[in-house]
PDB file of C-alpha atoms in Angstrom:
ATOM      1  CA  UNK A   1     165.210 150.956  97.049  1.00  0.00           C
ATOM      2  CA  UNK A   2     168.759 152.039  97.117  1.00  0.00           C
ATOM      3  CA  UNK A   3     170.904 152.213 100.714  1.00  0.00           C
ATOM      4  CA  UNK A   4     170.458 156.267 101.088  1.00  0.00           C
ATOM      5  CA  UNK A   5     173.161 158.435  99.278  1.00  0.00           C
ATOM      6  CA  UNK A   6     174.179 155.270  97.173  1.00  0.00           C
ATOM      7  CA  UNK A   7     173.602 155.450  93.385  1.00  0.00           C
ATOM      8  CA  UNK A   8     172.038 153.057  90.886  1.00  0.00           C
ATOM      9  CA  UNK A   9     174.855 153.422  88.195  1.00  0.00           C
ATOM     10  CA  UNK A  10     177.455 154.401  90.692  1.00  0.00           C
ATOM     11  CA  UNK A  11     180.035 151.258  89.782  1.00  0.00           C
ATOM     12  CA  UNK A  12     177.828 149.413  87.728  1.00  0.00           C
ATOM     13  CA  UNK A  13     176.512 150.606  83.599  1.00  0.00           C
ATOM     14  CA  UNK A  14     173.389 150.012  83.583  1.00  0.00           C
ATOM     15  CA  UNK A  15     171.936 149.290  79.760  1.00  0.00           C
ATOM     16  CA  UNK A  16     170.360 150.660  78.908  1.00  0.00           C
ATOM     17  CA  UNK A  17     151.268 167.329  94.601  1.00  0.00           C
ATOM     18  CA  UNK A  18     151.174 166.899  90.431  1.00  0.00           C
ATOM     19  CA  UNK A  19     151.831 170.297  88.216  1.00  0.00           C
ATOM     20  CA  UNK A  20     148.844 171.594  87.477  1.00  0.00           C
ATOM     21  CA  UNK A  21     150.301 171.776  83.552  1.00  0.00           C
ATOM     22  CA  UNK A  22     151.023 167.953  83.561  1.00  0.00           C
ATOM     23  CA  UNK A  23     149.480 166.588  80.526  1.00  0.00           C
ATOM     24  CA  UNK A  24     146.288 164.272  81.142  1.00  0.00           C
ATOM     25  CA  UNK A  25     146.193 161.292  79.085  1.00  0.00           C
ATOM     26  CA  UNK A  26     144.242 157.861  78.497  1.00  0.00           C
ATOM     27  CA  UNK A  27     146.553 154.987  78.282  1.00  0.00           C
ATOM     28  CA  UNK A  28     146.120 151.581  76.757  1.00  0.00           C
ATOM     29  CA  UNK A  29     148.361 149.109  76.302  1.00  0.00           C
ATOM     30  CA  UNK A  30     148.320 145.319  75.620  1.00  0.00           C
ATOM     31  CA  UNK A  31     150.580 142.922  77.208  1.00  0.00           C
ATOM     32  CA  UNK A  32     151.097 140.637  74.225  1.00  0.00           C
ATOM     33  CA  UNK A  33     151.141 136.719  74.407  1.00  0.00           C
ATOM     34  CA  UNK A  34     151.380 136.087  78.185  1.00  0.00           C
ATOM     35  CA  UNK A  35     150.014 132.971  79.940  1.00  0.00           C
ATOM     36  CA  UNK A  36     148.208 131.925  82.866  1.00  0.00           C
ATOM     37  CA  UNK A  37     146.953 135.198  84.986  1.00  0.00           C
ATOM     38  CA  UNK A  38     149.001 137.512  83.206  1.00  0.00           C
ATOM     39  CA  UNK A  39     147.061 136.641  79.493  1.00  0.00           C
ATOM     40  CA  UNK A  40     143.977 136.851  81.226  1.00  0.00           C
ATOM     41  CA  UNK A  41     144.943 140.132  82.875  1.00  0.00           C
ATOM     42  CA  UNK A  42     146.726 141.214  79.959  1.00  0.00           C
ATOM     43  CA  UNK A  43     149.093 144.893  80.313  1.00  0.00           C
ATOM     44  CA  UNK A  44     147.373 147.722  82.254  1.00  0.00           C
ATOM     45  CA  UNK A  45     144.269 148.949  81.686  1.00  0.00           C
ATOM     46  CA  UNK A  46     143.231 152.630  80.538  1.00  0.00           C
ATOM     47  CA  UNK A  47     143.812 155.039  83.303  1.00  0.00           C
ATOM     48  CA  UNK A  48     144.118 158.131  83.288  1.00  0.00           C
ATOM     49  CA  UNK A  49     147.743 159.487  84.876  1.00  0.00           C
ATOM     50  CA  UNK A  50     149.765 162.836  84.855  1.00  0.00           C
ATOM     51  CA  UNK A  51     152.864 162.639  82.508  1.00  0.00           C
ATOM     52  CA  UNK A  52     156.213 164.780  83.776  1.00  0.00           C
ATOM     53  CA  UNK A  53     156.738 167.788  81.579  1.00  0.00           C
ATOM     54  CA  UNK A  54     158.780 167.828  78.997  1.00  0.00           C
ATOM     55  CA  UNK A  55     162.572 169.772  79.435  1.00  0.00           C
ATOM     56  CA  UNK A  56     162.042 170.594  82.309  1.00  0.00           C
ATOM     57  CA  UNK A  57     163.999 171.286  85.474  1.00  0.00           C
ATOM     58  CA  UNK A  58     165.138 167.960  87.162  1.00  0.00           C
ATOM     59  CA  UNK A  59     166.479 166.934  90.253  1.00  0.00           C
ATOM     60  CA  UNK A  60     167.663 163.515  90.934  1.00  0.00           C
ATOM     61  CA  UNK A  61     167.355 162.440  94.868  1.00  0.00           C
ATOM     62  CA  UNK A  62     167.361 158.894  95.512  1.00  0.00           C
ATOM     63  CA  UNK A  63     169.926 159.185  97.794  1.00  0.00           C
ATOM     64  CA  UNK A  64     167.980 161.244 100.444  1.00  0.00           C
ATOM     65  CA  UNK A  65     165.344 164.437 100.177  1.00  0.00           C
ATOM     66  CA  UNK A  66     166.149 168.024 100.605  1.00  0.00           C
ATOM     67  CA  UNK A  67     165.179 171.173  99.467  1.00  0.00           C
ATOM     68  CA  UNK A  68     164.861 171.361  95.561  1.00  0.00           C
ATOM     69  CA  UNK A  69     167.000 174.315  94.332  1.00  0.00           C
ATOM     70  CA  UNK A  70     165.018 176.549  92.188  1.00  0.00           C
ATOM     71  CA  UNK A  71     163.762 176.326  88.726  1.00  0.00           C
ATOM     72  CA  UNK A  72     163.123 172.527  89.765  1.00  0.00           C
ATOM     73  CA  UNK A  73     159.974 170.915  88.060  1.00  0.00           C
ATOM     74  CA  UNK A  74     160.628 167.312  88.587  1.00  0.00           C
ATOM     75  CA  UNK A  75     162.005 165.584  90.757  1.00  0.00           C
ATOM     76  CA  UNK A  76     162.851 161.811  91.911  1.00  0.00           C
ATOM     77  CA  UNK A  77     163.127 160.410  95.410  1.00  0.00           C
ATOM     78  CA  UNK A  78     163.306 156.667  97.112  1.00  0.00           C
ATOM     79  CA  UNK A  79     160.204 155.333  98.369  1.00  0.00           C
ATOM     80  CA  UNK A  80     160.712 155.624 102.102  1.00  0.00           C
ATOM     81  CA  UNK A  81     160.732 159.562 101.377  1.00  0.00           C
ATOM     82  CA  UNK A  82     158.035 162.095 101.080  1.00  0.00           C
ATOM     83  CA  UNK A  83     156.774 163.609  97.600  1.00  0.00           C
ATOM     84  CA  UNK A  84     158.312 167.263  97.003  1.00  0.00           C
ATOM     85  CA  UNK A  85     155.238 169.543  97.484  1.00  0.00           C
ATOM     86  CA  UNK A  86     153.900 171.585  94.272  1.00  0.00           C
ATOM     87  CA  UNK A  87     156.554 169.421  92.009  1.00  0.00           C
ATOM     88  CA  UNK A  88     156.139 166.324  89.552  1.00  0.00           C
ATOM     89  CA  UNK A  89     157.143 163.486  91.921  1.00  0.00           C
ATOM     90  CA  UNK A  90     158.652 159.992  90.830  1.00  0.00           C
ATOM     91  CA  UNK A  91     158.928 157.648  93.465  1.00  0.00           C
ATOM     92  CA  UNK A  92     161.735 155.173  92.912  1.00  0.00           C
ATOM     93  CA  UNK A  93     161.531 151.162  93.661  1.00  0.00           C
ATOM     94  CA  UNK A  94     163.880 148.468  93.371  1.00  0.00           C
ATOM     95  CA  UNK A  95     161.802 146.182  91.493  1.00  0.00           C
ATOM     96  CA  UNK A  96     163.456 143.225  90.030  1.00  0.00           C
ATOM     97  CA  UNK A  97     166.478 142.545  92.421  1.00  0.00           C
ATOM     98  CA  UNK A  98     165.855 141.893  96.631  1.00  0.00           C
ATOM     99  CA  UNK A  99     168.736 144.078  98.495  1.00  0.00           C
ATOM    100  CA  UNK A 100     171.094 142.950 101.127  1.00  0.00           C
ATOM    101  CA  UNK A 101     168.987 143.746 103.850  1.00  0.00           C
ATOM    102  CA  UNK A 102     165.623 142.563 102.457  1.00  0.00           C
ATOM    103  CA  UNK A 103     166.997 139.335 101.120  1.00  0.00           C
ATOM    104  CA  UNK A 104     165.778 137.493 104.139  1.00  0.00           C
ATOM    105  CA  UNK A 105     162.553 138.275 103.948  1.00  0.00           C
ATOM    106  CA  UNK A 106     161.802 136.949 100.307  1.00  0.00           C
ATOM    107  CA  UNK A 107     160.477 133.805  99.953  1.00  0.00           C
ATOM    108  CA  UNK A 108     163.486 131.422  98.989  1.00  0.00           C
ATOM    109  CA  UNK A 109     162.021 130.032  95.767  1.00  0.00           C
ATOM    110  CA  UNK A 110     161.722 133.777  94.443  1.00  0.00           C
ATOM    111  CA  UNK A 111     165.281 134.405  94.057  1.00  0.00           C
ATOM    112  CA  UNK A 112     166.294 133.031  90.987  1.00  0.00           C
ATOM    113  CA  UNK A 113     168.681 130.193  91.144  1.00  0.00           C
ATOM    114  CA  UNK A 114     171.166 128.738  89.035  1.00  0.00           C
ATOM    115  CA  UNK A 115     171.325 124.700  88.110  1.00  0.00           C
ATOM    116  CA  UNK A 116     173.264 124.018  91.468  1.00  0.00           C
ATOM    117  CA  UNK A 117     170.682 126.036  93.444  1.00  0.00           C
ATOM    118  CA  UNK A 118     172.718 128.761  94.369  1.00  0.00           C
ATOM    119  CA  UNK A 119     170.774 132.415  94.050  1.00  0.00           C
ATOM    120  CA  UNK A 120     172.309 134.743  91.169  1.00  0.00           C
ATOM    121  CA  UNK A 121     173.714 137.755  92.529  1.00  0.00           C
ATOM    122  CA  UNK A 122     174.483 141.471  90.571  1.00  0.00           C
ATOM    123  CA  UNK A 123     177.988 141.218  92.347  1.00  0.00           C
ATOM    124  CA  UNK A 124     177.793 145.431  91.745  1.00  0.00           C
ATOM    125  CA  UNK A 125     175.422 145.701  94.070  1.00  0.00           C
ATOM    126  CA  UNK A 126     175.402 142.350  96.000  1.00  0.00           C
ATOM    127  CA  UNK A 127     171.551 142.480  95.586  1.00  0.00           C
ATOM    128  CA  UNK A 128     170.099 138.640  94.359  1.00  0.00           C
ATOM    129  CA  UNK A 129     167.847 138.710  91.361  1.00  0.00           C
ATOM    130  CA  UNK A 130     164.215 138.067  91.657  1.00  0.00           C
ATOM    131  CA  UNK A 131     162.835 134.713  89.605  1.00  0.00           C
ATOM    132  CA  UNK A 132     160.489 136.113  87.099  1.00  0.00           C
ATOM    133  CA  UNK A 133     160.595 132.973  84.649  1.00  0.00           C
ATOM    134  CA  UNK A 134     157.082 131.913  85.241  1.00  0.00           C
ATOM    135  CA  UNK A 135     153.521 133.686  85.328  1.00  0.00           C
ATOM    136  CA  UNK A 136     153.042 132.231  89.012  1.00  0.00           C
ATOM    137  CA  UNK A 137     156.298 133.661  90.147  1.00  0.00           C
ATOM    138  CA  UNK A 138     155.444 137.209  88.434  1.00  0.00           C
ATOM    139  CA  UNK A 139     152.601 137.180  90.175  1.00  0.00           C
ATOM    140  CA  UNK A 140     154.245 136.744  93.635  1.00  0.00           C
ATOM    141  CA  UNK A 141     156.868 139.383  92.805  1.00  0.00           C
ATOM    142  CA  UNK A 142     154.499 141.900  91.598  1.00  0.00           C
ATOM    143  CA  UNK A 143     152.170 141.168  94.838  1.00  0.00           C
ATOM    144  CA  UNK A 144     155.225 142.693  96.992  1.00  0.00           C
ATOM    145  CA  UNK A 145     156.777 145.201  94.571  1.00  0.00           C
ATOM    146  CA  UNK A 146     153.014 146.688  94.446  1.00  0.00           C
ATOM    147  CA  UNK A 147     152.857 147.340  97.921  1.00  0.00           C
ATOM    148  CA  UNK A 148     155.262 149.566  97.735  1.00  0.00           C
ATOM    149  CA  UNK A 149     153.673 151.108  94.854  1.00  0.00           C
ATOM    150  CA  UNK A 150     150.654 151.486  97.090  1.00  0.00           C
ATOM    151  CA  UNK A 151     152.901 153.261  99.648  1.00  0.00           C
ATOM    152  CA  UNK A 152     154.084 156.305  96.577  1.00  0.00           C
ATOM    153  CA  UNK A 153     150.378 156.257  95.649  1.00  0.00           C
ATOM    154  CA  UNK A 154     149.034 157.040  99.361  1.00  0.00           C
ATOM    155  CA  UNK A 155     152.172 159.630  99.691  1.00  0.00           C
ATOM    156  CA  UNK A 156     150.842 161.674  96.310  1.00  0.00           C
ATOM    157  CA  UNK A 157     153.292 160.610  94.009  1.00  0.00           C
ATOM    158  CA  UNK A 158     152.847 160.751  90.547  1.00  0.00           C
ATOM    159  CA  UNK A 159     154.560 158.275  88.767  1.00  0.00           C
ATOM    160  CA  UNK A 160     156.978 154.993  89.556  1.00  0.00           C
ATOM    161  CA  UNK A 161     160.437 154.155  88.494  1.00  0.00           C
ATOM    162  CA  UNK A 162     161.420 150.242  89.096  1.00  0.00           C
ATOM    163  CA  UNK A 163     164.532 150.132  88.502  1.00  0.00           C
ATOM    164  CA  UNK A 164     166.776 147.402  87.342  1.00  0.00           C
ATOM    165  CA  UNK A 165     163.978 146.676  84.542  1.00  0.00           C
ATOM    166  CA  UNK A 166     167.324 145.065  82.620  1.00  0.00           C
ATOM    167  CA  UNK A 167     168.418 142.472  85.284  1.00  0.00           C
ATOM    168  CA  UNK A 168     167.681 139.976  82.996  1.00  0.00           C
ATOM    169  CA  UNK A 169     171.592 141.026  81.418  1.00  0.00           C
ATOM    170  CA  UNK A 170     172.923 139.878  84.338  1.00  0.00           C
ATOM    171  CA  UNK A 171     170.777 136.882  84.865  1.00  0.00           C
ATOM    172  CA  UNK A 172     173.593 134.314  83.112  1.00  0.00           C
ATOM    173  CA  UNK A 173     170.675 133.848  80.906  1.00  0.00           C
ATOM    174  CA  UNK A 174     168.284 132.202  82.983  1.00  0.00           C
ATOM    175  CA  UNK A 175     165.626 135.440  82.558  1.00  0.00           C
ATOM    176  CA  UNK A 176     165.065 136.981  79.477  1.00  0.00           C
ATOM    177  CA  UNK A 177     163.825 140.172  77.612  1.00  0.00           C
ATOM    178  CA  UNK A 178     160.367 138.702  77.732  1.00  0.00           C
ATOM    179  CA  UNK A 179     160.251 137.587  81.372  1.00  0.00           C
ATOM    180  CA  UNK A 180     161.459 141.503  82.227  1.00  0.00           C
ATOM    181  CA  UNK A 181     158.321 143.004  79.668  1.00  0.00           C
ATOM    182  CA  UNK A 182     155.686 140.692  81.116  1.00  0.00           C
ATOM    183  CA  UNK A 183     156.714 141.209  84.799  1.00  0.00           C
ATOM    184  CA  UNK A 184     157.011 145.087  84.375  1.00  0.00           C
ATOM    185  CA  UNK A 185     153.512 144.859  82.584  1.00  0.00           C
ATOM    186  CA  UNK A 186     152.096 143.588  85.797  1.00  0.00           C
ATOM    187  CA  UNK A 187     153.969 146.163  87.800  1.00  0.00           C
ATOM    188  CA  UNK A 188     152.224 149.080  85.120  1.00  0.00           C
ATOM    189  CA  UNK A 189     148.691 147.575  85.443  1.00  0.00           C
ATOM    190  CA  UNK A 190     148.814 147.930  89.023  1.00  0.00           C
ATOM    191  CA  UNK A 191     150.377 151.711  89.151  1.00  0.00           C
ATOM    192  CA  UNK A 192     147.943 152.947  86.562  1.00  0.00           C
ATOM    193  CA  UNK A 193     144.927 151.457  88.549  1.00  0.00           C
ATOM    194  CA  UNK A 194     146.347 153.663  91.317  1.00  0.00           C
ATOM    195  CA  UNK A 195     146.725 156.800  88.763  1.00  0.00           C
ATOM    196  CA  UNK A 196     150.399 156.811  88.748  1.00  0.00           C
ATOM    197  CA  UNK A 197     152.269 156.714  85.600  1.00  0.00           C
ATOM    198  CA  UNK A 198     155.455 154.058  85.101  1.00  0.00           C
ATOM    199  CA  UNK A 199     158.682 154.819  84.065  1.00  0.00           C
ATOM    200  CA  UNK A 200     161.271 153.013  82.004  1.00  0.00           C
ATOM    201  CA  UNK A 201     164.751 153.150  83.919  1.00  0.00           C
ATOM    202  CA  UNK A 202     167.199 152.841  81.093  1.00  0.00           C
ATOM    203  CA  UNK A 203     166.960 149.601  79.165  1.00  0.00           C
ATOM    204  CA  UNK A 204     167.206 150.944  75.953  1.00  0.00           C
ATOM    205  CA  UNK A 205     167.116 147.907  74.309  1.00  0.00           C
ATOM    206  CA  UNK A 206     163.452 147.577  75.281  1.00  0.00           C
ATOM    207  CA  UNK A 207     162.480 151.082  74.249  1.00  0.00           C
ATOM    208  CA  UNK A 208     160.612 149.779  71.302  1.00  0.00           C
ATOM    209  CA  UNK A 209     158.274 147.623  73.537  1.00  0.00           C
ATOM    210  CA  UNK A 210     157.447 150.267  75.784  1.00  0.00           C
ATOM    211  CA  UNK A 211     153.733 149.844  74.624  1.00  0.00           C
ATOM    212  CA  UNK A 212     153.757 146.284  75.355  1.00  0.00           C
ATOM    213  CA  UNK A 213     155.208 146.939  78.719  1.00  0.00           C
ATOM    214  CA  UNK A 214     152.941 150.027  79.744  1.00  0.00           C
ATOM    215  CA  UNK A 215     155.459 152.627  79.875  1.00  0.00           C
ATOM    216  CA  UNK A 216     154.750 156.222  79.841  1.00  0.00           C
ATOM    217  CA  UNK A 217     158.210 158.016  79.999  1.00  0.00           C
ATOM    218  CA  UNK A 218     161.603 157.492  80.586  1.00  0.00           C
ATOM    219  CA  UNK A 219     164.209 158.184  83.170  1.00  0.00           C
ATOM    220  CA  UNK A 220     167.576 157.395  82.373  1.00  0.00           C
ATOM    221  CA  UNK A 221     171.280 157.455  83.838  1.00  0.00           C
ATOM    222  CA  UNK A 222     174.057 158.342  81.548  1.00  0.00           C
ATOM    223  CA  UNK A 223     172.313 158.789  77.966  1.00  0.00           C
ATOM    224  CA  UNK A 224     174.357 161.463  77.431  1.00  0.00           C
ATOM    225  CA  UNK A 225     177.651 159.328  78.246  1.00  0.00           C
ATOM    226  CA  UNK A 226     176.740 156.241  76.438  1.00  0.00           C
ATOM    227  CA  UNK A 227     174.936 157.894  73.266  1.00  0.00           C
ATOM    228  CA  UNK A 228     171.506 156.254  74.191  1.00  0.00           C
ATOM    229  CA  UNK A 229     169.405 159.453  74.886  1.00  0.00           C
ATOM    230  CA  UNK A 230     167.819 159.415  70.927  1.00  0.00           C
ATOM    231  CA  UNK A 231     166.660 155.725  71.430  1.00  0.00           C
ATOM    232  CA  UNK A 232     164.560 157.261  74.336  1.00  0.00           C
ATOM    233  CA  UNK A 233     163.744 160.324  73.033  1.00  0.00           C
ATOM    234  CA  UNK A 234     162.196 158.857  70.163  1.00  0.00           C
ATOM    235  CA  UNK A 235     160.261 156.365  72.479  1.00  0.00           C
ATOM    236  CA  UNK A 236     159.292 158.141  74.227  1.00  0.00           C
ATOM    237  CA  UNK A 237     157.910 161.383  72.854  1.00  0.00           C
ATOM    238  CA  UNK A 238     161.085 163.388  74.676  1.00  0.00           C
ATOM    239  CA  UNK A 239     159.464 162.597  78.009  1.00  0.00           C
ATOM    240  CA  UNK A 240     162.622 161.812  79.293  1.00  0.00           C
ATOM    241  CA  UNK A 241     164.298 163.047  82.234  1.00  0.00           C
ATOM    242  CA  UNK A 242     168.165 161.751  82.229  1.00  0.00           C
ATOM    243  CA  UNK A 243     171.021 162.301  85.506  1.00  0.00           C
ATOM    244  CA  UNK A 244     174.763 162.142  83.949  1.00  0.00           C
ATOM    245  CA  UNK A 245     177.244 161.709  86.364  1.00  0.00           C
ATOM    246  CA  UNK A 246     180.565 163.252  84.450  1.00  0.00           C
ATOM    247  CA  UNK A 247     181.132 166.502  83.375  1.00  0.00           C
ATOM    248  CA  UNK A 248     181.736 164.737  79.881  1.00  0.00           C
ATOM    249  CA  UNK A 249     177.999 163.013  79.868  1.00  0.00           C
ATOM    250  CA  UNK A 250     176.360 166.180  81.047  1.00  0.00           C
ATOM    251  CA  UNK A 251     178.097 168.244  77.964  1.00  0.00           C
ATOM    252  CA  UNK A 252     176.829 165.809  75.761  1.00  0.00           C
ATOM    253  CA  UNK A 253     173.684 165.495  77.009  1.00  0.00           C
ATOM    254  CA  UNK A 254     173.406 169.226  76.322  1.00  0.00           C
ATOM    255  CA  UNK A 255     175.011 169.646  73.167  1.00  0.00           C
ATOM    256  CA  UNK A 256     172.351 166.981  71.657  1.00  0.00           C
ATOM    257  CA  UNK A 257     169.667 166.987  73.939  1.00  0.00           C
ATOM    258  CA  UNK A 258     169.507 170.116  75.952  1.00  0.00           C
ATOM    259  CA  UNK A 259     166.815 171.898  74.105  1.00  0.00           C
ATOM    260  CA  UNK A 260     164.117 168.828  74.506  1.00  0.00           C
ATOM    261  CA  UNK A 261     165.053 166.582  77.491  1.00  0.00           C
ATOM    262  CA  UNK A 262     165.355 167.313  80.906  1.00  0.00           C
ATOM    263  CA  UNK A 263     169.135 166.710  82.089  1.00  0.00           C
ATOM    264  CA  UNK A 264     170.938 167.249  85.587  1.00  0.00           C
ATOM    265  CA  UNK A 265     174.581 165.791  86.334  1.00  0.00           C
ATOM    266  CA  UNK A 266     174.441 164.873  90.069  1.00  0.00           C
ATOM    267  CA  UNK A 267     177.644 162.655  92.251  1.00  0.00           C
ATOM    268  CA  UNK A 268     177.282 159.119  91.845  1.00  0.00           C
ATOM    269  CA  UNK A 269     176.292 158.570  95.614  1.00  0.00           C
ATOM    270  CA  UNK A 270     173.552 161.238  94.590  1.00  0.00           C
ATOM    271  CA  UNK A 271     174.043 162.827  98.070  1.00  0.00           C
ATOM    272  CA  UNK A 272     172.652 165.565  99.690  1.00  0.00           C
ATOM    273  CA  UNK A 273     173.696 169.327 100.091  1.00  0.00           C
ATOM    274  CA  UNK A 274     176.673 169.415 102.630  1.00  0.00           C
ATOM    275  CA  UNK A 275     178.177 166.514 101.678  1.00  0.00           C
ATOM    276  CA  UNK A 276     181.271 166.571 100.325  1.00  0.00           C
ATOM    277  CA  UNK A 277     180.831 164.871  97.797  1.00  0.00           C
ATOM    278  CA  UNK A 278     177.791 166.753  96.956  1.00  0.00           C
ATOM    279  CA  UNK A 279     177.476 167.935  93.083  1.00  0.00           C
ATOM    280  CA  UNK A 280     174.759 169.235  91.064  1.00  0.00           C
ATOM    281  CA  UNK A 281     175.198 170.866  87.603  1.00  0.00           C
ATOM    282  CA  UNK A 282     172.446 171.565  84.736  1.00  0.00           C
ATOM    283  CA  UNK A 283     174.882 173.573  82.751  1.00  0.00           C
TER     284      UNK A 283
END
């Protein structure tokens, strides 16, 4: 998870109880050509989970709960918070990079290290990237990462967002597209055995493997800004609930989107209502 009232994309680009009218569906997926547990596991298996309605209100709060102004359908919120009562609830994870202050308590040999043995760092965020290059080492990832998913689960969440699904980008090459789809397949199984469904967080170049990865909708930062919101619309069925952070983003994300997706422009620190700094726009 995110410090509170600090934002995923602020200073970095990253690349890409339920409603009672949330769509029921039967998912399966398969995994593709993994190896050791994860070929025998496969991706997850049929469960059923509630999908987040389409263009519909959205409120982005990762940076710390409050009240959900009105109209508000969905709405997103860090792990160590509390599900928004009568609302579609995402709970967001940090699932493929260890923060500052959980570093420590990793294992050393999960955080991927370069040829002279020194752990790779996202310098944006100072958090060290997780080593997902082997089945084994999935596993033992996933084994931690699903604990918290447990903890959204037991809460009444109703769906996941791991976020920094493209860390791979920033891995100086030592991870790769098909390290990030197998380990996020393992991460899907697991939240659709608890009835939760899984969404992608941005990654756009891995839209058209959302099968393969178990994904069941999108939520995205800046589609409007960086022209990426059709690449995830068309995945993903316009199940796709974006957060611009300009004024420029959010009228684009309007212009081209507003009648299908569900768009709110928040401050990059995403903070809450009496802050300063506080902004929230959906038109």
């Amino acid at each position: 998870m995110p410090p509170k009232g600090v934002s995923r994309a602020a200073g970095s680009r990253r690349t890409a109880g339920a409603l009672a009218a949330a769509l029921i569906l039967t998912l399966s997926a398969s995994a593709g050509c993994a190896s050791g547990g994860e070929e025998r596991r496969g991706a997850p298996k049929p469960a059923a989970v509630r999908l987040p309605p389409r263009h519909a209100g959205f409120d982005y709060q990762i940076g710390g709960a409050y009240l959900p102004p009105r109209g508000v359908r969905i709405v997103s919120r860090d792990r160590s918070d509390s599900p928004a009562p009568g609302l579609y609830n995402i709970c967001y994870v940090n699932a493929f990079q260890a923060q500052p202050e959980e570093r420590s308590s990793w294992p050393a040999d999960l955080l991927l290290r370069d040829a002279r043995g020194r752990v790779v760092v996202d310098a944006d965020w100072n958090e060290a990237l997780l080593d997902l290059r082997t089945p084994a080492k999935r596993e033992r990832v996933a084994e931690r990462v699903n604990e918290w998913t447990d903890g959204c689960a037991k809460k009444g969440f109703d769906a996941v967002e791991p976020d920094n699904y493209d860390s791979y980008t920033r891995s100086h090459r030592l991870l790769t597209a098909a390290d990030a789809t197998a380990f996020m397949a393992l991460l899907s199984r697991h939240a659709h055995a608890r009835h939760l469904a899984v969404a992608q967080k941005n990654t756009a170049d891995l839209a058209g493997v959302r099968a393969r990865a178990g994904l069941d909708f999108a939520v995205t930062e800046e589609c409007g800004q960086y022209d990426e919101c059709g690449v995830f619309a068309k995945a993903f069925d316009d199940r796709v609930v974006d957060v611009e952070y300009t004024d420029a983003g959010l009228r684009s994300a309007l212009a081209h989107w507003g009648d299908r997706l569900s768009i709110v422009r928040r401050d990059r620190g995403v903070s809450t209502p009496g802050s300063k700094q506080y902004v929230r726009e959906v038109r």
